[in-house]
């Protein structure tokens, strides 16, 4: 037997815990990603509307 205790350490326990904060953080990141995708889609629609209307953006 060696001098080190190889039973569960705090580091090992941290990897297996799923805290409510991690769940909330994941939900927040997913919401931000969805918002970015929606914003990108709105910008693409706006560009298409400007092209159809004849506004090329150069003044």
mmCIF file of C-alpha atoms in Angstrom:
data_model
loop_
_atom_site.group_PDB
_atom_site.id
_atom_site.type_symbol
_atom_site.label_atom_id
_atom_site.label_comp_id
_atom_site.label_asym_id
_atom_site.label_seq_id
_atom_site.Cartn_x
_atom_site.Cartn_y
_atom_site.Cartn_z
ATOM 1 C CA UNK A 1 0.000 0.000 0.000
ATOM 2 C CA UNK A 2 1.333 3.452 -0.836
ATOM 3 C CA UNK A 3 1.172 6.634 1.224
ATOM 4 C CA UNK A 4 -1.493 8.270 -0.913
ATOM 5 C CA UNK A 5 -5.199 7.848 -0.345
ATOM 6 C CA UNK A 6 -6.805 7.022 -3.690
ATOM 7 C CA UNK A 7 -10.398 7.236 -2.517
ATOM 8 C CA UNK A 8 -12.685 9.843 -4.043
ATOM 9 C CA UNK A 9 -11.206 13.319 -3.986
ATOM 10 C CA UNK A 10 -12.930 16.673 -4.266
ATOM 11 C CA UNK A 11 -11.744 16.901 -7.882
ATOM 12 C CA UNK A 12 -13.413 13.606 -8.770
ATOM 13 C CA UNK A 13 -16.639 14.688 -7.078
ATOM 14 C CA UNK A 14 -16.726 18.005 -8.975
ATOM 15 C CA UNK A 15 -16.725 16.232 -12.315
ATOM 16 C CA UNK A 16 -19.775 14.129 -11.496
ATOM 17 C CA UNK A 17 -21.969 16.847 -9.949
ATOM 18 C CA UNK A 18 -24.576 18.579 -12.066
ATOM 19 C CA UNK A 19 -25.541 21.707 -10.182
ATOM 20 C CA UNK A 20 -28.622 23.800 -10.908
ATOM 21 C CA UNK A 21 -26.294 26.653 -11.853
ATOM 22 C CA UNK A 22 -24.776 24.568 -14.651
ATOM 23 C CA UNK A 23 -28.261 23.767 -15.937
ATOM 24 C CA UNK A 24 -29.235 27.448 -15.855
ATOM 25 C CA UNK A 25 -25.989 28.404 -17.572
ATOM 26 C CA UNK A 26 -26.595 25.884 -20.339
ATOM 27 C CA UNK A 27 -30.136 27.197 -20.817
ATOM 28 C CA UNK A 28 -28.801 30.759 -21.005
ATOM 29 C CA UNK A 29 -26.194 29.851 -23.646
ATOM 30 C CA UNK A 30 -28.862 28.057 -25.695
ATOM 31 C CA UNK A 31 -31.153 31.096 -25.488
ATOM 32 C CA UNK A 32 -28.337 33.411 -26.567
ATOM 33 C CA UNK A 33 -27.514 31.143 -29.514
ATOM 34 C CA UNK A 34 -31.174 31.077 -30.560
ATOM 35 C CA UNK A 35 -31.316 34.876 -30.334
ATOM 36 C CA UNK A 36 -28.209 35.165 -32.523
ATOM 37 C CA UNK A 37 -29.701 32.835 -35.123
ATOM 38 C CA UNK A 38 -32.954 34.824 -35.149
ATOM 39 C CA UNK A 39 -31.033 38.097 -35.500
ATOM 40 C CA UNK A 40 -29.006 36.666 -38.384
ATOM 41 C CA UNK A 41 -32.204 35.516 -40.066
ATOM 42 C CA UNK A 42 -33.809 38.954 -39.649
ATOM 43 C CA UNK A 43 -30.724 40.637 -41.116
ATOM 44 C CA UNK A 44 -30.745 38.282 -44.094
ATOM 45 C CA UNK A 45 -34.423 39.066 -44.725
ATOM 46 C CA UNK A 46 -33.751 42.789 -44.452
ATOM 47 C CA UNK A 47 -30.894 42.557 -46.959
ATOM 48 C CA UNK A 48 -33.103 40.612 -49.345
ATOM 49 C CA UNK A 49 -35.880 43.203 -49.021
ATOM 50 C CA UNK A 50 -33.388 45.986 -49.746
ATOM 51 C CA UNK A 51 -32.063 44.168 -52.809
ATOM 52 C CA UNK A 52 -35.586 43.558 -54.092
ATOM 53 C CA UNK A 53 -36.439 47.224 -53.483
ATOM 54 C CA UNK A 54 -33.393 48.326 -55.477
ATOM 55 C CA UNK A 55 -31.448 49.709 -52.506
ATOM 56 C CA UNK A 56 -27.923 48.331 -52.854
ATOM 57 C CA UNK A 57 -26.641 50.129 -49.753
ATOM 58 C CA UNK A 58 -24.218 52.399 -51.618
ATOM 59 C CA UNK A 59 -25.020 56.085 -51.382
#
